[in-house]
Amino acid sequence: MIKEYIHCPFCGVTLQKGLIDHKKRKYCPSCDFVDYKNPLPVVFAIAVRGRRLLLIKRGIAPKKGMWACPSGAIEIGETPEEACLRELKEETGASGEIVRLVGVIKVEEEEIYGDLLALGYLVKLADGELLCGDEVEDVRFFNMSGLPDSYVDLFRKEIEEIQQLEL
Ligand SMILES: [Zn+2]
């Protein structure tokens, strides 16, 4: 369930609904808080070694049990590139270097977070052992032609293009 404010997070008064900046939004009648809704910026590591793509089996919602690229939210103070490499390290133990931004897409995530603004980075992985992060059930390489059935299918066009490149 995507959580919504019922009370003002600053003064606790019950929020009301009204037209603000041409959109129906919740606002606090007591202070100047307006519950603006903005997409959450998240990063995805399209992490490759040769022609193989590193995926995690997600251990937590959303999409628990599905295979996906390592991903997560950008923390305050981080660049998106730093967030991408941090999430990759936390979830898989792998290090790598950012090659380039491959795409920016809108994702409608319906379990928890609502709309996401997803930035996909191509990451060239360094050699080294993999591990399974705390929020991860499994970590494995896949050939790009044989992605698992239960797969969070984002950046497909970009991944197919990457497949054509020498890495
Ligand atoms: Zn308030």
XYZ file of C-alpha atoms and ligand atoms in Angstrom:
168
model
C 0.000 0.000 0.000
C 1.297 3.407 -0.922
C 1.157 5.498 2.230
C -0.579 8.854 2.270
C -0.460 11.653 4.798
C -3.675 12.004 6.774
C -2.385 14.579 9.249
C 0.003 17.459 8.720
C 3.546 16.113 9.393
C 4.453 19.489 10.977
C 1.518 20.446 13.188
C -0.709 17.340 13.252
C -3.879 18.993 11.978
C -6.049 16.864 9.642
C -5.204 17.678 6.031
C -7.849 19.004 3.679
C -8.107 18.720 -0.100
C -8.164 21.636 -2.444
C -7.036 22.952 -5.804
C -3.471 24.230 -5.469
C -1.324 25.076 -8.505
C -3.974 23.594 -10.826
C -4.041 20.200 -9.108
C -6.067 18.645 -6.339
C -3.683 18.329 -3.408
C -3.833 17.834 0.319
C -2.904 20.867 2.383
C -2.797 21.890 6.015
C -5.374 24.518 6.974
C -3.231 25.543 9.956
C 0.304 25.975 8.539
C 1.577 26.358 4.966
C 2.270 22.650 4.312
C 1.115 21.328 0.933
C 1.469 17.625 0.203
C 3.117 17.955 -3.207
C 3.648 14.573 -4.853
C 6.895 14.116 -6.705
C 8.430 10.991 -8.189
C 11.141 9.344 -6.103
C 14.541 9.334 -7.846
C 16.045 5.844 -7.981
C 19.067 4.386 -9.727
C 19.441 1.054 -11.501
C 22.816 -0.584 -12.158
C 22.849 -2.325 -15.516
C 25.962 -4.151 -14.435
C 27.816 -6.249 -16.964
C 30.856 -8.475 -17.091
C 31.555 -9.252 -20.714
C 28.143 -9.933 -22.177
C 26.627 -11.163 -18.947
C 24.226 -9.094 -16.878
C 24.331 -9.188 -13.062
C 20.869 -9.540 -11.514
C 19.585 -9.898 -7.982
C 16.579 -11.847 -6.788
C 14.747 -9.289 -4.677
C 14.299 -10.230 -1.022
C 11.995 -7.357 -0.112
C 8.996 -5.537 -1.565
C 8.377 -4.145 -4.074
C 8.673 -7.066 -6.524
C 9.866 -9.487 -3.835
C 11.023 -12.748 -5.394
C 11.577 -11.276 -8.836
C 14.901 -10.867 -10.586
C 15.985 -7.298 -11.246
C 18.947 -5.038 -11.739
C 20.460 -3.822 -8.445
C 18.696 -0.600 -7.556
C 17.784 1.831 -4.834
C 16.968 5.381 -3.845
C 19.477 8.199 -3.997
C 20.437 9.424 -0.518
C 20.780 13.112 0.303
C 24.305 14.262 -0.517
C 24.982 11.552 -3.089
C 25.355 11.931 -6.810
C 23.239 9.429 -8.767
C 26.440 7.716 -9.875
C 27.582 7.308 -6.256
C 24.156 5.937 -5.310
C 24.295 3.462 -8.181
C 27.701 2.076 -7.177
C 26.722 2.000 -3.482
C 23.538 0.032 -4.147
C 25.432 -2.330 -6.425
C 28.012 -2.931 -3.679
C 25.399 -3.370 -0.922
C 23.250 -5.798 -2.887
C 25.893 -7.863 -4.702
C 29.309 -7.125 -3.178
C 30.476 -6.109 -6.657
C 32.456 -3.031 -7.586
C 32.604 -1.402 -10.947
C 32.846 1.781 -12.883
C 30.077 3.800 -14.440
C 30.324 3.737 -18.225
C 27.394 6.027 -18.993
C 23.797 6.930 -18.313
C 21.685 4.683 -20.518
C 18.236 6.082 -19.854
C 15.812 7.940 -17.613
C 12.302 6.531 -17.360
C 9.111 6.926 -15.377
C 8.067 3.808 -13.483
C 4.649 3.389 -11.878
C 5.435 1.357 -8.787
C 2.150 0.290 -7.226
C 3.189 -1.517 -4.025
C 4.963 1.092 -1.894
C 6.547 4.102 -3.504
C 4.247 5.317 -6.264
C 5.878 7.021 -9.229
C 9.620 6.608 -9.588
C 12.055 8.486 -11.770
C 14.485 5.720 -12.666
C 17.996 6.428 -13.915
C 19.757 3.452 -15.509
C 23.547 3.394 -15.558
C 25.719 0.986 -17.468
C 28.344 -0.306 -15.040
C 31.392 -2.291 -16.098
C 32.125 -4.710 -13.270
C 35.559 -5.266 -11.831
C 36.742 -8.787 -11.036
C 35.856 -10.039 -7.598
C 33.613 -12.273 -5.550
C 29.880 -11.719 -5.324
C 27.851 -11.810 -2.150
C 24.175 -11.740 -1.348
C 23.147 -8.492 0.347
C 20.745 -8.366 3.308
C 17.731 -7.501 1.172
C 18.611 -9.955 -1.575
C 17.750 -13.671 -2.003
C 20.196 -14.516 -4.772
C 22.783 -12.906 -7.040
C 23.650 -14.333 -10.434
C 24.923 -13.530 -13.897
C 22.607 -14.056 -16.846
C 23.258 -14.065 -20.538
C 21.388 -11.140 -21.977
C 19.590 -13.502 -24.376
C 18.399 -15.678 -21.488
C 16.953 -13.400 -18.856
C 14.799 -15.140 -16.217
C 11.001 -15.300 -16.654
C 10.242 -13.507 -13.427
C 12.160 -10.386 -14.284
C 11.544 -6.697 -13.596
C 11.632 -5.661 -17.223
C 12.974 -2.107 -17.305
C 15.445 -0.553 -19.760
C 14.939 -3.460 -22.199
C 15.669 -1.428 -25.312
C 18.818 -0.024 -23.726
C 19.956 -3.471 -22.534
C 19.426 -4.873 -26.027
C 21.560 -2.058 -27.422
C 24.280 -2.769 -24.869
C 24.227 -6.393 -26.000
C 25.334 -5.207 -29.461
C 28.410 -3.455 -28.083
C 31.831 -4.855 -27.349
C 32.327 -4.475 -23.617
Zn 0.308 22.021 9.455
